[in-house]
Short mmCIF file of C-alpha atoms in Angstrom, two decimals:
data_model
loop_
_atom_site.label_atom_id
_atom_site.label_comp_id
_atom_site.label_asym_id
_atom_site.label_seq_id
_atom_site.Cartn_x
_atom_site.Cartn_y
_atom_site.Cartn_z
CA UNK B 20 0.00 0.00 0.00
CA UNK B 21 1.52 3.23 -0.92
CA UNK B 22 2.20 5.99 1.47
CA UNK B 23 -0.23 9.05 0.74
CA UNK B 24 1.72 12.13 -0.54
CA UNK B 25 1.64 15.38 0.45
CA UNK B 26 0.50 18.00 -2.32
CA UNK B 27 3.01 20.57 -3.30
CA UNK B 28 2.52 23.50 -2.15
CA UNK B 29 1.52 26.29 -4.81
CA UNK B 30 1.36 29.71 -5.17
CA UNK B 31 -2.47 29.33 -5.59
CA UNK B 32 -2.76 27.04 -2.25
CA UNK B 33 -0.58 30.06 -0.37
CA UNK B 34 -2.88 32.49 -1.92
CA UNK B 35 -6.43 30.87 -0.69
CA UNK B 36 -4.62 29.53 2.60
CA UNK B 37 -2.35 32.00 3.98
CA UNK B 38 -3.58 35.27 2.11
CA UNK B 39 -3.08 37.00 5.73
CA UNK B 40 0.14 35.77 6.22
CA UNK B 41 1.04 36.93 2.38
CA UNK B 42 -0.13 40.58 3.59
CA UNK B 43 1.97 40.65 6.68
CA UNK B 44 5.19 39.72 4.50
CA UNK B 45 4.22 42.28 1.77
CA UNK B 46 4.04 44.74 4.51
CA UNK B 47 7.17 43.63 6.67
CA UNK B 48 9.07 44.81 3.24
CA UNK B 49 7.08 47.74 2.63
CA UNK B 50 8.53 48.89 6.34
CA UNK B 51 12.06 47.92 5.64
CA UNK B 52 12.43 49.27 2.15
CA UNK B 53 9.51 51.38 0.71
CA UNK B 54 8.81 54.25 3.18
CA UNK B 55 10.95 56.27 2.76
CA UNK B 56 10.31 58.63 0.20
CA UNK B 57 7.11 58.95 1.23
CA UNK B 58 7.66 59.89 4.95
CA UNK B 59 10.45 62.65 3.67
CA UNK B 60 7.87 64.09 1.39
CA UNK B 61 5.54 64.13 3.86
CA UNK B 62 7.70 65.42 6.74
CA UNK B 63 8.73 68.22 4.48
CA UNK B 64 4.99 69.07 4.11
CA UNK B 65 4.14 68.61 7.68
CA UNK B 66 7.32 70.37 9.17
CA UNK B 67 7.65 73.10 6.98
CA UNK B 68 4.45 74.23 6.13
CA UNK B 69 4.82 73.29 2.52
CA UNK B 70 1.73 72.38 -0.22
CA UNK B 71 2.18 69.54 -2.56
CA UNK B 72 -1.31 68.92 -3.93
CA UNK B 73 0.23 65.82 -5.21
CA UNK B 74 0.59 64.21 -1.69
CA UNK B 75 -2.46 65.89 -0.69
CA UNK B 76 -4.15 64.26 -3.51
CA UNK B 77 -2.82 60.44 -2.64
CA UNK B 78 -3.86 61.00 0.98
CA UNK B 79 -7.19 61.65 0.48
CA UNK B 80 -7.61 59.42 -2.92
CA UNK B 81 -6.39 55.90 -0.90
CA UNK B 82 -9.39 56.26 1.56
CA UNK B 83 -11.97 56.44 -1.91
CA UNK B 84 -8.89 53.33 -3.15
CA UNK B 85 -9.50 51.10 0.12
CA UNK B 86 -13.71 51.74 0.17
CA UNK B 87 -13.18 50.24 -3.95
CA UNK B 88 -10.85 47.31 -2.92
CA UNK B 89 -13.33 46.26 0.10
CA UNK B 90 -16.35 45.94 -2.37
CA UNK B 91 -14.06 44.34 -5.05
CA UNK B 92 -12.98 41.36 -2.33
CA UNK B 93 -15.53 41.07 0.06
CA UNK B 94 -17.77 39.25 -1.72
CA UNK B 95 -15.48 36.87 -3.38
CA UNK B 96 -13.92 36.55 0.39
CA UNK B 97 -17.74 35.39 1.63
CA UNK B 98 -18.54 33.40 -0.88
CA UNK B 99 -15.33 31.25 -0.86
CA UNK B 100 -15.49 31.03 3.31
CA UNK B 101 -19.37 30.32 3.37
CA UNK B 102 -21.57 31.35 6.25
CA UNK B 103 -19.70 32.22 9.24
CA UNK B 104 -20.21 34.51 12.02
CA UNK B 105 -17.04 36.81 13.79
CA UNK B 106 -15.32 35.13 16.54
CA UNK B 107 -14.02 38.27 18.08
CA UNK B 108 -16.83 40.95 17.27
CA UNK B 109 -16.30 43.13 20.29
CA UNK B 110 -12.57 43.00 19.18
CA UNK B 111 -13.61 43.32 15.73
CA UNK B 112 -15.37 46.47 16.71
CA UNK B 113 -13.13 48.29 18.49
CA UNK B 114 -10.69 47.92 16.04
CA UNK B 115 -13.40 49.54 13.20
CA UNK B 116 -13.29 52.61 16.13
CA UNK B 117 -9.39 52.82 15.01
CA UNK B 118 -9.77 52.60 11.39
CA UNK B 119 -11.94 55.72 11.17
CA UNK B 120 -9.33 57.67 13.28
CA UNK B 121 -6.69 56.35 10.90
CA UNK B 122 -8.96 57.32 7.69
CA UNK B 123 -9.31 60.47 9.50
CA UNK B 124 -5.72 61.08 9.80
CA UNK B 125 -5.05 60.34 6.28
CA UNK B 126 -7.90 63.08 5.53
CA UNK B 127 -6.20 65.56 7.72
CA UNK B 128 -2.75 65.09 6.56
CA UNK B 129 -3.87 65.41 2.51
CA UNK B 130 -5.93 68.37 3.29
CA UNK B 131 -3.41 69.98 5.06
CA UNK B 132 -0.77 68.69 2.49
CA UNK B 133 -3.21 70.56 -0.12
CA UNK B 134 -3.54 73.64 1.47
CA UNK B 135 -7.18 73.22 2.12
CA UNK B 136 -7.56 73.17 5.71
CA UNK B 137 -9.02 75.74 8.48
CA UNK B 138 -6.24 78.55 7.35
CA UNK B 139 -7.79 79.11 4.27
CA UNK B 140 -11.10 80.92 4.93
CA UNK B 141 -13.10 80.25 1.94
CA UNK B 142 -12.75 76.55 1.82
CA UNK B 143 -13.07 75.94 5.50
CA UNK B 144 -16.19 73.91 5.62
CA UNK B 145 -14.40 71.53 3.19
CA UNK B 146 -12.57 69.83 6.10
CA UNK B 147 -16.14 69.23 7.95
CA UNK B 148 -17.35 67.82 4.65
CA UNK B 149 -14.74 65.34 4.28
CA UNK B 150 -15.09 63.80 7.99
CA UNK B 151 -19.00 63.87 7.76
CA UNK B 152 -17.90 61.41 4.35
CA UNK B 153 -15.42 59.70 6.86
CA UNK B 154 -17.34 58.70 9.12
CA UNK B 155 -20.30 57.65 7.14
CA UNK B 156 -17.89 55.53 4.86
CA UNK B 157 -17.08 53.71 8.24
CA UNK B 158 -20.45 53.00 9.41
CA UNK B 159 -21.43 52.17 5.64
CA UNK B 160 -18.17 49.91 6.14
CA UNK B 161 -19.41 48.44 9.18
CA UNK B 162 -22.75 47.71 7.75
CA UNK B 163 -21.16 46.01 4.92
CA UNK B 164 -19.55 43.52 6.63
CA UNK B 165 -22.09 42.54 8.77
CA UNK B 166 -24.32 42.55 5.77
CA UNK B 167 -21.90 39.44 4.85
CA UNK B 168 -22.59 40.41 0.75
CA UNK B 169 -21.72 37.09 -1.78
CA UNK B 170 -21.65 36.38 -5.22
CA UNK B 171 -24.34 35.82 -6.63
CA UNK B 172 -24.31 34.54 -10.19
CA UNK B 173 -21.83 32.30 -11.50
CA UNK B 174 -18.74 33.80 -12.80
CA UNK B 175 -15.33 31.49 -13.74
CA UNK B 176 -13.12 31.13 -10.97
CA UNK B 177 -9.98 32.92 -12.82
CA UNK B 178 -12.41 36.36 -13.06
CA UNK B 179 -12.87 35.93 -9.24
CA UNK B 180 -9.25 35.91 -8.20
CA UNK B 181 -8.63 38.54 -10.69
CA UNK B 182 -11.53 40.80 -8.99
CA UNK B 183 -10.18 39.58 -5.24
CA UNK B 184 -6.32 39.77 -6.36
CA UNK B 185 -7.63 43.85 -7.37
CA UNK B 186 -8.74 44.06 -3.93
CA UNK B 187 -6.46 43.20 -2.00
CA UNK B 188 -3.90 45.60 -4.11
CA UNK B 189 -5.88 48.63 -3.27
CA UNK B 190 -6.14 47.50 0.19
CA UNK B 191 -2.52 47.07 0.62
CA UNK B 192 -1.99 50.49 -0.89
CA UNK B 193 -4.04 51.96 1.49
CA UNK B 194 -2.70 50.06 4.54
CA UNK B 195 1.16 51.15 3.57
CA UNK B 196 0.22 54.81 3.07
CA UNK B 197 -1.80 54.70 6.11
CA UNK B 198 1.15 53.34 8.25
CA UNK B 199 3.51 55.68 6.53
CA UNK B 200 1.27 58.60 7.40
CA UNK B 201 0.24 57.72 10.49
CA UNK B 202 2.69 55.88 12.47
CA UNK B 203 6.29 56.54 10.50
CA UNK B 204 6.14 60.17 10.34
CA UNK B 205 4.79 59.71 14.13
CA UNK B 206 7.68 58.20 15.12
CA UNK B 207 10.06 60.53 13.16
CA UNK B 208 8.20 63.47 14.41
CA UNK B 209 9.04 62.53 18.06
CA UNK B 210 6.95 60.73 20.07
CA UNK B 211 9.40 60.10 23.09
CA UNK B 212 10.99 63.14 24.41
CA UNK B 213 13.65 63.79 27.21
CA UNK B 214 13.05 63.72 30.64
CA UNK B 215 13.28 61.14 33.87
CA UNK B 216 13.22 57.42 33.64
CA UNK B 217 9.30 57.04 34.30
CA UNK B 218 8.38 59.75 31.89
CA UNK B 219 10.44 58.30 29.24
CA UNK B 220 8.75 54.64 30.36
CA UNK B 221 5.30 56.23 30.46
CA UNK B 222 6.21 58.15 26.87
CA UNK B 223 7.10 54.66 25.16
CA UNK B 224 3.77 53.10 26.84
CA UNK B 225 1.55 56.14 25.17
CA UNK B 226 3.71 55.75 21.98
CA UNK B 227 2.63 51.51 21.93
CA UNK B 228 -0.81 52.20 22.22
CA UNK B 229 -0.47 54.99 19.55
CA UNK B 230 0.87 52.09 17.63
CA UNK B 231 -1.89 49.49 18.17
CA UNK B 232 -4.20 52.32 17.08
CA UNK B 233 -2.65 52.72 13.82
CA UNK B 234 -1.39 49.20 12.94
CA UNK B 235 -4.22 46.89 13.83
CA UNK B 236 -7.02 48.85 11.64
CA UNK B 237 -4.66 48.37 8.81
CA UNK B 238 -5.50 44.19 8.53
CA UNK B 239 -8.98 44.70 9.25
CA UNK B 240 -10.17 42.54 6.62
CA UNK B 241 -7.66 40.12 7.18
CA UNK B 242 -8.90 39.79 10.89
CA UNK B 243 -12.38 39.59 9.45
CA UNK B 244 -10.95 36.68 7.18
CA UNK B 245 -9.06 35.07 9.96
CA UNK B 246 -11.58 35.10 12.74
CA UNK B 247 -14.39 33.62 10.57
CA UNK B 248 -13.29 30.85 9.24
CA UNK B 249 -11.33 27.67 10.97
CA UNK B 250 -7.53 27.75 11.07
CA UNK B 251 -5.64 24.86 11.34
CA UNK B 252 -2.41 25.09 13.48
CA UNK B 253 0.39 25.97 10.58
CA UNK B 254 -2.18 28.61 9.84
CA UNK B 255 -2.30 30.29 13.19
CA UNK B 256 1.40 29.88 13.64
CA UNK B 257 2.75 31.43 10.83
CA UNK B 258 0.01 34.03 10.58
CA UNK B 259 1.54 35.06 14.46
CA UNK B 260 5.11 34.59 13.06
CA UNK B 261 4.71 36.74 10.07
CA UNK B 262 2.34 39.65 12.28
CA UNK B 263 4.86 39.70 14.88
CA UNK B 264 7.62 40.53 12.41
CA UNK B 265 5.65 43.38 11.13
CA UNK B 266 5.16 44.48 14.42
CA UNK B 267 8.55 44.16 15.38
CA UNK B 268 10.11 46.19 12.14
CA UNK B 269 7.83 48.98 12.83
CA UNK B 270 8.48 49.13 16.64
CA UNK B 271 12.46 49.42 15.29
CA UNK B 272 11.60 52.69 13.62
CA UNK B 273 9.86 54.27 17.13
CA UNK B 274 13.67 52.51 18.57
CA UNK B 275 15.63 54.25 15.91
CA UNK B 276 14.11 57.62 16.12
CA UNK B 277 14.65 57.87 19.96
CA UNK B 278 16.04 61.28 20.80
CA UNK B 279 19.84 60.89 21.75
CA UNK B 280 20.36 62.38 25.36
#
């Protein structure tokens, strides 16, 4: 009787069984190597008061990019995965409280970047307008996932991972500009100043949970993947494995850009 074998593993079996842990490499990279320009163009805008409608543009065009990517892969995600409900709702939840103050951020920052914030008088209700569309594109969000939305009709499978594939690009574009934005320039800006040994501890504590706010709203939709649907162990191990390193290269650039005393 022959032993059974083991199926090779392909790019196709990665991409339908560790999609989350696919993101978390993408974005360890992104961290190590693709920030940069970025976070000096943006810390020139920030810092010095400059306008580059370009940036300003980007900013405000990746929230419009992610809302697009989330109806692209949603439904493909739901109807692959079947019914299911969300393990970790509350959790779930809380984390949907972050991603609006991250899209909010990014909103902000391109406004500013633009030149259309409060200091210019006769666009100043623009600002207002654009969280008003913030935060109903979050509850709008929120409703959409627990509307749990599927395909329908039957469309050929290669169409589907095209359409999902599309997704998860524009979702992964708005996640890296998001943490560039948000927590790079943060960190660059100064988030740990001088002073005694517990203010410098109590600093780095504020400046973790600054973090958290602005990390874990980026995989929002992989959470929602992960936590309804059953993982086997490899799953769950290298899904930690892979998150951690993320974690760990962007705690390196809070580390790096610690004032020198």
């Amino acid at each position: 009787m022959e032993k059974s074998r083991r199926k090779p593993v392909t790019f196709r079996y990665l991409l339908y069984n560790y999609r989350g842990v696919l993101f978390n490499v993408l974005f360890f990279v992104y961290i190590l190597t693709a920030k940069i320009p970025l976070v000096k163009t943006v810390a020139g805008v920030m810092e010095l008061n400059q306008t580059n409608i370009v940036v300003g543009l980007i900013l405000i065009v990746v929230t419009f990019a992610e809302l697009v990517g989330i109806h692209l892969k949603l439904p493909v995600l739901n109807s692959r995965i079947g019914k299911g409900e969300i393990k970790r709702f509350a959790l779930f939840f809380v984390i949907w409280v972050f991603h609006i103050v991250v899209n909010m951020s990014l909103v902000i920052f391109g406004l500013k970047a633009a030149g259309i914030f409060f200091e210019n008088e006769r666009l100043s209700w623009l600002p207002v307008v654009f969280a008003v569309f913030v935060v109903l594109k979050e509850i709008y969000l929120l409703m959409y996932f627990w509307a749990r939305p599927r395909i329908k009709r039957k469309v050929p499978e290669a169409r589907l991972v095209i359409r999902e594939l599309t997704g998860d690009a524009l979702i992964f574009c708005w996640s890296a500009v998001a943490f560039t934005v948000t927590w790079v320039y943060g960190a660059s800006a100064g988030l740990v100043q001088p002073g005694n040994v517990l203010v410098i501890i109590l600093q780095l504590v504020g400046a973790m949970l600054i973090f958290l706010m602005m990390f874990l709203p980026l995989r929002l939709l992989q959470f929602y993947e992960e936590w309804t649907t059953p993982r086997t162990k490899s799953q769950k191990l290298w899904t930690w494995l892979s998150l951690s390193a993320s974690i760990l290269a962007a705690i390196l650039i809070l580390i790096l850009n610690l004032p020198r005393w």
